[in-house]
mmCIF file of C-alpha atoms in Angstrom:
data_model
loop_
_atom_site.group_PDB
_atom_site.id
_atom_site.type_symbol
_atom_site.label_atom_id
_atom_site.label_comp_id
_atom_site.label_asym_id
_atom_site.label_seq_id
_atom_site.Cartn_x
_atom_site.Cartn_y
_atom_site.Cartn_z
ATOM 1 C CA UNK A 1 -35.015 -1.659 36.617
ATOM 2 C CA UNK A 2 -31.338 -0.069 37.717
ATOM 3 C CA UNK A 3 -32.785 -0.626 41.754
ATOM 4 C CA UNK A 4 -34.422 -3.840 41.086
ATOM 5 C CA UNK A 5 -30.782 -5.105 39.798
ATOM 6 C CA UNK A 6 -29.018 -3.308 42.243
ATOM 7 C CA UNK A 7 -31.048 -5.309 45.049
ATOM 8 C CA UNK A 8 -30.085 -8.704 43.370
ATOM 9 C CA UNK A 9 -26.339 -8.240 42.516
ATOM 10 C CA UNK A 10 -26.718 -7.781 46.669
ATOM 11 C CA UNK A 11 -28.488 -10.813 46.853
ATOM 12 C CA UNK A 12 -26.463 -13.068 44.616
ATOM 13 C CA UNK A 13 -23.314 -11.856 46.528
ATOM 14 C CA UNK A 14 -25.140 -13.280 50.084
ATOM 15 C CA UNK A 15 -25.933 -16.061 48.859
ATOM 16 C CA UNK A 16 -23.942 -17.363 46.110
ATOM 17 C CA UNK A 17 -20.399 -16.518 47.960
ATOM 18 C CA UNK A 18 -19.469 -14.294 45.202
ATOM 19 C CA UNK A 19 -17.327 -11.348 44.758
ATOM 20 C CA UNK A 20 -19.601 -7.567 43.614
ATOM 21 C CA UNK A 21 -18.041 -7.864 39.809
ATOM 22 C CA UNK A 22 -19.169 -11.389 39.266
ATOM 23 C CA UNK A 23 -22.576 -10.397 41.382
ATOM 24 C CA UNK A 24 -22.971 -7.495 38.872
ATOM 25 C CA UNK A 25 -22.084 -9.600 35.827
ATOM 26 C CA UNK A 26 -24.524 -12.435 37.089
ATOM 27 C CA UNK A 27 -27.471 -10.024 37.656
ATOM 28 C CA UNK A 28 -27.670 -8.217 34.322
ATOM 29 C CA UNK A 29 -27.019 -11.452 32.294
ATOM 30 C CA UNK A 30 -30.150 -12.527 34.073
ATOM 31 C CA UNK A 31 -32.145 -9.822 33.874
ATOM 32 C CA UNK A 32 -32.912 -9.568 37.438
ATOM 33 C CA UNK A 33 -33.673 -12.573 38.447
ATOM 34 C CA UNK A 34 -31.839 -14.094 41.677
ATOM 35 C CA UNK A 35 -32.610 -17.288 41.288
ATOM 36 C CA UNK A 36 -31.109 -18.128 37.903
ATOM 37 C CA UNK A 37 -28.382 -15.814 38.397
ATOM 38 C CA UNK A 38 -27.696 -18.388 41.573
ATOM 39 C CA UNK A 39 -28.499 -21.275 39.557
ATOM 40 C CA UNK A 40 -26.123 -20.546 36.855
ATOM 41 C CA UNK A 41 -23.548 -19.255 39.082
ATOM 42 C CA UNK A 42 -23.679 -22.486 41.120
ATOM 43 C CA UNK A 43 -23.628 -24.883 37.862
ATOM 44 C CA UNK A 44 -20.453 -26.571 38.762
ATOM 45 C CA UNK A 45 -21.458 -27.035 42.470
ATOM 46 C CA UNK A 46 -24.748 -29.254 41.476
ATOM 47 C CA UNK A 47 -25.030 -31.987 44.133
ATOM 48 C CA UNK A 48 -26.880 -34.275 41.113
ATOM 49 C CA UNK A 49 -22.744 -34.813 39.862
ATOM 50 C CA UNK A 50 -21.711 -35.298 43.188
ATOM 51 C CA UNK A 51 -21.027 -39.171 43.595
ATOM 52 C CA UNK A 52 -20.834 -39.202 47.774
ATOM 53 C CA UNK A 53 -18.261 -42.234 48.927
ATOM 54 C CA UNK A 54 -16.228 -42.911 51.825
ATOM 55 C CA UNK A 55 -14.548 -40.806 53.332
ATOM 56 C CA UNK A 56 -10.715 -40.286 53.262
ATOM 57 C CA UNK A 57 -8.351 -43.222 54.336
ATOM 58 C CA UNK A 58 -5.397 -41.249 54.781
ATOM 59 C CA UNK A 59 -5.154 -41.288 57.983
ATOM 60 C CA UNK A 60 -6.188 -38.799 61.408
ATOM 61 C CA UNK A 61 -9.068 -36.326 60.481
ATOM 62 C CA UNK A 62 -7.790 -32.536 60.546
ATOM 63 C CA UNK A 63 -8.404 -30.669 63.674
ATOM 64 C CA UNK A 64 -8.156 -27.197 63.801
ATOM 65 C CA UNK A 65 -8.550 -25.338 67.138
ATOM 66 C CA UNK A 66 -9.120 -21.685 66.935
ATOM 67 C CA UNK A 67 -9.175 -19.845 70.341
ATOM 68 C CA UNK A 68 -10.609 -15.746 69.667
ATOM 69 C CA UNK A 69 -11.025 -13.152 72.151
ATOM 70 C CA UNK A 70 -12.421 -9.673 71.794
ATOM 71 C CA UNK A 71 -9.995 -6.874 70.278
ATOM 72 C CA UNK A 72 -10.427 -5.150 73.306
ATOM 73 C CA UNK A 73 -9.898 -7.885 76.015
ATOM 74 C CA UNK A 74 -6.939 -9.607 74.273
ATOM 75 C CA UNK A 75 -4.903 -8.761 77.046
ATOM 76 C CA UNK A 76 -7.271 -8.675 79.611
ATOM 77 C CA UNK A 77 -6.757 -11.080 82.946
ATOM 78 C CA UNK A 78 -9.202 -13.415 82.106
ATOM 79 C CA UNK A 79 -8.673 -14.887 78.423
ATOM 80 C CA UNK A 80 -11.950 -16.600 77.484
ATOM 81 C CA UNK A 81 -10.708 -19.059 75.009
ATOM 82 C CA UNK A 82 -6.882 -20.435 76.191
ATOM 83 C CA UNK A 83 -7.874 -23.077 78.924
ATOM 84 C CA UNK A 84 -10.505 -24.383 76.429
ATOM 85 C CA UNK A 85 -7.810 -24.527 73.698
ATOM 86 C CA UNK A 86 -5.500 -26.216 76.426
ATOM 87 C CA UNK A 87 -7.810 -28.664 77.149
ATOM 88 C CA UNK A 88 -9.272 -29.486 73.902
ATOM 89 C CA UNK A 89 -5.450 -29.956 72.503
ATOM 90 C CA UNK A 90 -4.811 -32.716 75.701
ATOM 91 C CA UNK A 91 -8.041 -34.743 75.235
ATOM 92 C CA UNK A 92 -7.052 -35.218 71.132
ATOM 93 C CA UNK A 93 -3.640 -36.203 72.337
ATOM 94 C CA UNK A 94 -4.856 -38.267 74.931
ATOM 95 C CA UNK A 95 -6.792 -40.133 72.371
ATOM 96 C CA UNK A 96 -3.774 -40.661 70.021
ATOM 97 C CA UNK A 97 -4.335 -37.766 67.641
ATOM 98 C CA UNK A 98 -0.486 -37.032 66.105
ATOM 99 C CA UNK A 99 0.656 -33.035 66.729
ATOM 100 C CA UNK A 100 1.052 -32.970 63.111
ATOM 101 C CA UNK A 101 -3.023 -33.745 62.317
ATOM 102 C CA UNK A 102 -3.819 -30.371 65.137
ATOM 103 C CA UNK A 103 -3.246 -26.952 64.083
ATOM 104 C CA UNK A 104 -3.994 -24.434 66.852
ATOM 105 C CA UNK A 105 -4.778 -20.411 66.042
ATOM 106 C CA UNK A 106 -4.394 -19.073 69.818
ATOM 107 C CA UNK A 107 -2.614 -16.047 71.687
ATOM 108 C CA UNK A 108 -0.518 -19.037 73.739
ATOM 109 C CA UNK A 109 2.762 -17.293 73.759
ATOM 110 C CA UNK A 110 1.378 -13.894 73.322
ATOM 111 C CA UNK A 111 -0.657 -14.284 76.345
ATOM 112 C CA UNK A 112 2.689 -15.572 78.396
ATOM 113 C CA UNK A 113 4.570 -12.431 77.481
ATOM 114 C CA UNK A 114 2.054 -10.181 78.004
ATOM 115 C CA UNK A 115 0.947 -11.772 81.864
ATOM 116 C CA UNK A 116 4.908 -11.990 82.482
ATOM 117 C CA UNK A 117 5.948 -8.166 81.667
ATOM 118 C CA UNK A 118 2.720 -7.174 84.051
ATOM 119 C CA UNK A 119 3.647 -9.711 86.922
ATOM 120 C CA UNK A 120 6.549 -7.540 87.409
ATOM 121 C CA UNK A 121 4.143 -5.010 88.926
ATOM 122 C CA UNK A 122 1.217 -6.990 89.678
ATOM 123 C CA UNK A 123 1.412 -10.446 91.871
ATOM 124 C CA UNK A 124 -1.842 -11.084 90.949
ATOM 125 C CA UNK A 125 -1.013 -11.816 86.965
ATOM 126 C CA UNK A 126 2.014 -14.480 88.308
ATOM 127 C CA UNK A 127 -1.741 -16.809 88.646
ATOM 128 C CA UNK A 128 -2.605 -16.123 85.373
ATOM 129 C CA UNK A 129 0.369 -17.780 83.918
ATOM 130 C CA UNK A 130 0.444 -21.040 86.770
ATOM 131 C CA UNK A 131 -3.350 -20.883 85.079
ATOM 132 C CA UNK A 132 -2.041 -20.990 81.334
ATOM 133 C CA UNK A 133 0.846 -23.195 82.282
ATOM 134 C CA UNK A 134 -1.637 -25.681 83.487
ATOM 135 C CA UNK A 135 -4.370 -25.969 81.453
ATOM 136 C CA UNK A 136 -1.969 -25.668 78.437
ATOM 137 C CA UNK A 137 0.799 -27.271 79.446
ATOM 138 C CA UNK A 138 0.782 -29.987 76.856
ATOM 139 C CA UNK A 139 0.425 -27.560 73.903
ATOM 140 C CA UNK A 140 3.236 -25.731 75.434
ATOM 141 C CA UNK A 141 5.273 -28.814 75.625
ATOM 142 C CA UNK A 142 5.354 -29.643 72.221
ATOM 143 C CA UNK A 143 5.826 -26.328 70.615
ATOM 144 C CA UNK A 144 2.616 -23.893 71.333
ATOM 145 C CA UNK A 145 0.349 -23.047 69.025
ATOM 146 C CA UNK A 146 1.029 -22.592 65.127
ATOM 147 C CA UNK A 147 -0.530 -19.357 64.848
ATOM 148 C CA UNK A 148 0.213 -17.087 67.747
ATOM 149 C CA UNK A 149 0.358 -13.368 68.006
ATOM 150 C CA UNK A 150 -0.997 -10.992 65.575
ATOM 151 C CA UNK A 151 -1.525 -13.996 62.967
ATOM 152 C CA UNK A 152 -4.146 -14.872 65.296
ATOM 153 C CA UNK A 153 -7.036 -13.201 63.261
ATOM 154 C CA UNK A 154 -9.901 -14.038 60.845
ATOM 155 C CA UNK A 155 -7.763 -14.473 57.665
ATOM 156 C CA UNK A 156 -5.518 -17.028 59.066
ATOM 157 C CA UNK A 157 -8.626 -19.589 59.895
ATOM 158 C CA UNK A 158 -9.637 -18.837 56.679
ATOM 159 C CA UNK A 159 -6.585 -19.973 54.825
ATOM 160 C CA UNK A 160 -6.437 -22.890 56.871
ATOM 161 C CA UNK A 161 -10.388 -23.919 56.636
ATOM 162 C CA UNK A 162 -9.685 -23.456 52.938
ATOM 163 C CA UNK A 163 -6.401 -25.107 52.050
ATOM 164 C CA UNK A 164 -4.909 -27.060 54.648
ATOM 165 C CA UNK A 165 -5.944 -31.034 54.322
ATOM 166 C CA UNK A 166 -7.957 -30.883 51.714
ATOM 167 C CA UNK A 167 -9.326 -34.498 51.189
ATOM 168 C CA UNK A 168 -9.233 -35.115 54.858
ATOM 169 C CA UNK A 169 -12.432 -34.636 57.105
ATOM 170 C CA UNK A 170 -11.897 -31.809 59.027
ATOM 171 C CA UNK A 171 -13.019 -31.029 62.695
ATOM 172 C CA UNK A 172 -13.263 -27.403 63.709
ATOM 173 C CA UNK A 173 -13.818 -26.259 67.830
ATOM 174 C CA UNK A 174 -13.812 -22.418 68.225
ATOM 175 C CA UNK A 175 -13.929 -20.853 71.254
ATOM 176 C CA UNK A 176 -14.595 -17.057 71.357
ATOM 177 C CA UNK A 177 -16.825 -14.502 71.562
ATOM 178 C CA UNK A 178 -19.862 -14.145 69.547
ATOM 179 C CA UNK A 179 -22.511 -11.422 68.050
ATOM 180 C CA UNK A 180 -24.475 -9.999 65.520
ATOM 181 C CA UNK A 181 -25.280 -7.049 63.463
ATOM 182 C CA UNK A 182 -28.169 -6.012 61.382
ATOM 183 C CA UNK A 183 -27.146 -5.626 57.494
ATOM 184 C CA UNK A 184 -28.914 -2.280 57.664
ATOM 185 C CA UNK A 185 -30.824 -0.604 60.632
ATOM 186 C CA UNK A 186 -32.325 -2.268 62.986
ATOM 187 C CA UNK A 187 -34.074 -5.695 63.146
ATOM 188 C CA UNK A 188 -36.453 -7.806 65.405
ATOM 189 C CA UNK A 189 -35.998 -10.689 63.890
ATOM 190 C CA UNK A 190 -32.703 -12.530 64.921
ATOM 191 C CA UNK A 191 -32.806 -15.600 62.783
ATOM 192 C CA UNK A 192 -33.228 -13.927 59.461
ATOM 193 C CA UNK A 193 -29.707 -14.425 57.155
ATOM 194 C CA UNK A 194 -31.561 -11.764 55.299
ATOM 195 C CA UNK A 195 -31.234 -8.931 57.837
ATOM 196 C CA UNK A 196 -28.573 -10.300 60.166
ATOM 197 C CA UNK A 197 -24.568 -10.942 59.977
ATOM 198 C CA UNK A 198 -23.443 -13.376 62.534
ATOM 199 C CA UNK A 199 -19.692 -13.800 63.237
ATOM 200 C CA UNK A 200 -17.458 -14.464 66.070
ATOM 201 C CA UNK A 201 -14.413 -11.800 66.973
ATOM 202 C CA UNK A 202 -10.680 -12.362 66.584
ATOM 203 C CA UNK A 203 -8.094 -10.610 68.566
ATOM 204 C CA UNK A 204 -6.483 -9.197 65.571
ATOM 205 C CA UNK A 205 -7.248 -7.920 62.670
ATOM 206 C CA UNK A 206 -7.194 -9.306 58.963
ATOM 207 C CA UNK A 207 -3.980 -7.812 57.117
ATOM 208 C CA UNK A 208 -5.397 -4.425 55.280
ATOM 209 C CA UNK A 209 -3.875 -6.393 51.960
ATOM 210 C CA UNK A 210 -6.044 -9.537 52.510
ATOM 211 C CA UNK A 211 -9.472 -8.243 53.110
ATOM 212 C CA UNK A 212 -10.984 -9.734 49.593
ATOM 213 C CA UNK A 213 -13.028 -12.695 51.834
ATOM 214 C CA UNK A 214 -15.486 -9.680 53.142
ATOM 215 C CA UNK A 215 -16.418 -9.031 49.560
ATOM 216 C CA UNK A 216 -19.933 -11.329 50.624
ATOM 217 C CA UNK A 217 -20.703 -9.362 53.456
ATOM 218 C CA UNK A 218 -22.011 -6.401 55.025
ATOM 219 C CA UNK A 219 -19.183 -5.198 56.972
ATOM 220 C CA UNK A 220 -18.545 -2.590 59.674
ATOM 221 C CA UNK A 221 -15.712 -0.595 60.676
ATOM 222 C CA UNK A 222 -14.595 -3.365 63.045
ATOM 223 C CA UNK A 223 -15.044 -6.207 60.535
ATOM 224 C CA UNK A 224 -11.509 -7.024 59.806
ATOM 225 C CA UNK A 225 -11.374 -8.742 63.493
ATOM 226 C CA UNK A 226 -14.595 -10.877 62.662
ATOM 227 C CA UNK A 227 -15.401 -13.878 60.892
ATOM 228 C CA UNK A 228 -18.278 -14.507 59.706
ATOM 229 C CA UNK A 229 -21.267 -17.330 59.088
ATOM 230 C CA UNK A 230 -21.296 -16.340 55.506
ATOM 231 C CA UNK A 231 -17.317 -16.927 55.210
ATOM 232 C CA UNK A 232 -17.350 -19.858 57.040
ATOM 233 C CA UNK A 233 -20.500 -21.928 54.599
ATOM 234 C CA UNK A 234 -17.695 -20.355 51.524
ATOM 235 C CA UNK A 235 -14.713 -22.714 53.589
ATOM 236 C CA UNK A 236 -16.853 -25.445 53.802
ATOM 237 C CA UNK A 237 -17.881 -25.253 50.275
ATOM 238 C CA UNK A 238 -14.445 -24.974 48.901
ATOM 239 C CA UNK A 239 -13.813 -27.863 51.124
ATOM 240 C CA UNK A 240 -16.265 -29.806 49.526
ATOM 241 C CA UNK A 241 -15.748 -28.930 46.148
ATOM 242 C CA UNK A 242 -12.482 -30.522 46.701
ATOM 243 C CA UNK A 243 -13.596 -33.850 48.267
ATOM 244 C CA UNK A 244 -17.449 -33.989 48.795
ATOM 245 C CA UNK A 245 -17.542 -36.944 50.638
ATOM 246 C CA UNK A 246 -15.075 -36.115 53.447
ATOM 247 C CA UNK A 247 -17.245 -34.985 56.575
ATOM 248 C CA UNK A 248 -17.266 -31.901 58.270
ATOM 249 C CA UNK A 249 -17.800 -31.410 62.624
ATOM 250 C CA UNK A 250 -18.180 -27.363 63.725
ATOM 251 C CA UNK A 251 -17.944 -27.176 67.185
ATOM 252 C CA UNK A 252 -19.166 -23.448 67.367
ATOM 253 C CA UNK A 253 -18.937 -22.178 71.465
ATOM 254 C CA UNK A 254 -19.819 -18.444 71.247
ATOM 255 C CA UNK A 255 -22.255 -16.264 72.266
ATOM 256 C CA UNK A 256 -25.483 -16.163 69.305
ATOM 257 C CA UNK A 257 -23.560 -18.959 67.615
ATOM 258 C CA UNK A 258 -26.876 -20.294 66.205
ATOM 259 C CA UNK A 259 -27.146 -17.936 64.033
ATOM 260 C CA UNK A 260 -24.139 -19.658 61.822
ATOM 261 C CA UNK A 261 -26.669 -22.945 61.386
ATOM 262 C CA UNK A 262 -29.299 -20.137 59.923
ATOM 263 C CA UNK A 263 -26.636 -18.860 57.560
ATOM 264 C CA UNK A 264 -25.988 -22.843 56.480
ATOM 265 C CA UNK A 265 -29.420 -23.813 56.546
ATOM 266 C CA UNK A 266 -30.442 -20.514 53.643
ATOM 267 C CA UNK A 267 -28.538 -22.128 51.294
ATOM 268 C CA UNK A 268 -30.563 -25.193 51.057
ATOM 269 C CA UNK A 269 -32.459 -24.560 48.229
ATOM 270 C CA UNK A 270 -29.399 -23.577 46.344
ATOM 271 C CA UNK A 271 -26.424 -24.914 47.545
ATOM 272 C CA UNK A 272 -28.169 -27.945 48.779
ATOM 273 C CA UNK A 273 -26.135 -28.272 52.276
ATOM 274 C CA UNK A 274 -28.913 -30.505 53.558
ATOM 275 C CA UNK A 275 -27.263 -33.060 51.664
ATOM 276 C CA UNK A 276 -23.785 -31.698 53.033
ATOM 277 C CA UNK A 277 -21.918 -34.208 55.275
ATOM 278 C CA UNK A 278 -21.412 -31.395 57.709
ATOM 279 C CA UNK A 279 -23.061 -31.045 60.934
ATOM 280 C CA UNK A 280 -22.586 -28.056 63.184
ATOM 281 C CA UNK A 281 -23.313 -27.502 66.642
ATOM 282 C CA UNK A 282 -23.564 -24.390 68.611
ATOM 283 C CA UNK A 283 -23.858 -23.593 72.250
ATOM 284 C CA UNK A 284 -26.537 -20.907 72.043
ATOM 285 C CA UNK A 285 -29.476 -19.793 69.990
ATOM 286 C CA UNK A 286 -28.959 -16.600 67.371
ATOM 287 C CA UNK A 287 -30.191 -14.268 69.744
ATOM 288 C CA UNK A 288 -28.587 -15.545 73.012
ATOM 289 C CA UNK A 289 -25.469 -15.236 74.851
ATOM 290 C CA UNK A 290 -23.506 -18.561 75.514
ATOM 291 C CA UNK A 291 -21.932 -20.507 78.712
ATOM 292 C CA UNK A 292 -18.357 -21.246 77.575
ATOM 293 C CA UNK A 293 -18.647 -25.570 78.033
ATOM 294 C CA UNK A 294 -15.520 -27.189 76.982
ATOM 295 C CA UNK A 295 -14.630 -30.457 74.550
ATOM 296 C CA UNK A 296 -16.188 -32.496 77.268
ATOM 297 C CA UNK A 297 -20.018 -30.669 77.446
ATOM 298 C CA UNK A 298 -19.629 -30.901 73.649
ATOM 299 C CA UNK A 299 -18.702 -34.609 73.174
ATOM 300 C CA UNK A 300 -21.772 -35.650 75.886
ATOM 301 C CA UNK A 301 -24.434 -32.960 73.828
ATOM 302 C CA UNK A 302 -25.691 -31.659 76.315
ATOM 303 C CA UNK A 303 -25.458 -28.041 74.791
ATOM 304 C CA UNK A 304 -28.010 -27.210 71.801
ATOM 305 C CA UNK A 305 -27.122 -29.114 69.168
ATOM 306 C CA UNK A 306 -28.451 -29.306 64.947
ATOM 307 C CA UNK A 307 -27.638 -31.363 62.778
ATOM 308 C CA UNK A 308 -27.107 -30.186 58.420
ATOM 309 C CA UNK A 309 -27.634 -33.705 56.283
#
């Protein structure tokens, strides 16, 4: 009995979003059993009270850009995410998005410094920043990115996914690196939510004070710089919980990025996010690495796309 409830406390915690006390409290009220554990956990989240309208009339969706890198390449000469970010902020300001509806988590002015210190030895790094200067040039312009330096890490996106604009639809674009581990061992099977964590990396780390959102998940040693599909389903559920009816666009360009639409699509059953106004779209399968696109491959779909209705 004490191993069968041990298995479903860790059950209830993937898939209801919860933290291990309530998981513990859930699974011996219930005897054991996951799915009425879920079912009474996830009472106030039934999508049969959910009146679905239209969405919010106050204005300019929400846009939040979130550029990652590797914790061991955030200085590197090539940054993988930057130009993207650069870009991606230009087009929305092209198209008359305001500054004020675009919040950007990047290492802009962290990259600058770092590329200017080493161009005093190195020629070669005086390129990187004409690149940055460039390609980012707008974003530069009018003020750089919100979130720069060591506040670029998982815990910042979350606080933003889960309390900034609340009401408003929100349209998310990461661009980062991507992978995934097995929750224990070793697995064959890369699309199972079951055995797998998915989660793209962050050039810094979560504060050591703030790591309470990795409650839900089967961490590593290097977790703090991740974040994961688990935590990112939790955002858009607290999102929704707040205004159900406001839509949701993940633009998801990392490598194994598909497995975040297997993480969405287990909670079907339970959380119902088929009937979610949320769509997500990724630029690789679970299993396989990505080709960094761009806003512009993204808006035309001509990476792997799936739609959650």
């Amino acid at each position: 009995m004490q191993m069968k409830l041990l298995r479903t406390r860790a059950r209830i915690r993937k898939l209801a979003i919860c933290n291990e006390p309530t998981a513990a409290k859930l699974a011996s009220t219930h005897g054991g059993d996951v799915e009425t554990a879920i079912a009474a956990h996830q009472s106030e989240w039934s999508t049969a009270e959910v009146e679905f309208g239209p969405p919010s009339s106050r204005g300019s969706p929400l846009f939040v850009l979130v550029g990652g890198e590797h914790r061991n390449t955030a200085h590197d000469f090539h940054h993988t995410s930057l130009g993207h970010i650069g870009d991606a902020y230009h087009t929305l300001r092209s198209l008359g998005y305001p500054r004020e509806n675009i919040i950007v988590v990047a290492q802009l002015q962290d990259t600058l410094e770092h590329a200017q210190a080493r161009a005093a030895e190195d020629s070669a790094w005086a390129g990187v920043i004409d690149g940055i200067r460039e390609r980012c040039g707008l974003l530069l312009e009018e003020g750089g990115a919100q979130h720069d330096f060591r506040d670029v890490n998982p815990r910042t996106v979350w606080d933003i996914l889960s309390s900034h604009g609340l009401g408003d639809s929100l349209f998310l674009m990461v661009y980062s690196h991507g992978d995934q581990h097995p929750i224990s061992g070793s697995v064959q099977d890369f699309t199972d939510p079951d055995l797998n964590e998915w989660y793209f990396h962050m050039p810094y780390a979560s504060p050591a004070g703030q790591l309470d959102i990795y409650e839900a998940v089967h961490t590593t040693p290097w977790s703090p710089y991740h974040l994961y599909s688990q935590q990112l389903r939790a955002c858009i559920q607290t999102r929704l919980r707040s205004c159900p009816w406001s839509p949701i666009i993940c633009l998801l360009n990392f490598c194994r990025s598909g497995g975040f639409l297997h993480t969405l699509e287990h909670g079907s059953e339970t959380l119902q996010t088929r009937k979610w106004p949320v769509m997500l779209m990724s630029s690789s399968q679970s299993s396989r690495d990505a080709l960094v696109g761009g806003p512009v491959s993204y808006t035309h779909l001509t990476l792997p796309t799936k739609r959650i209705v």
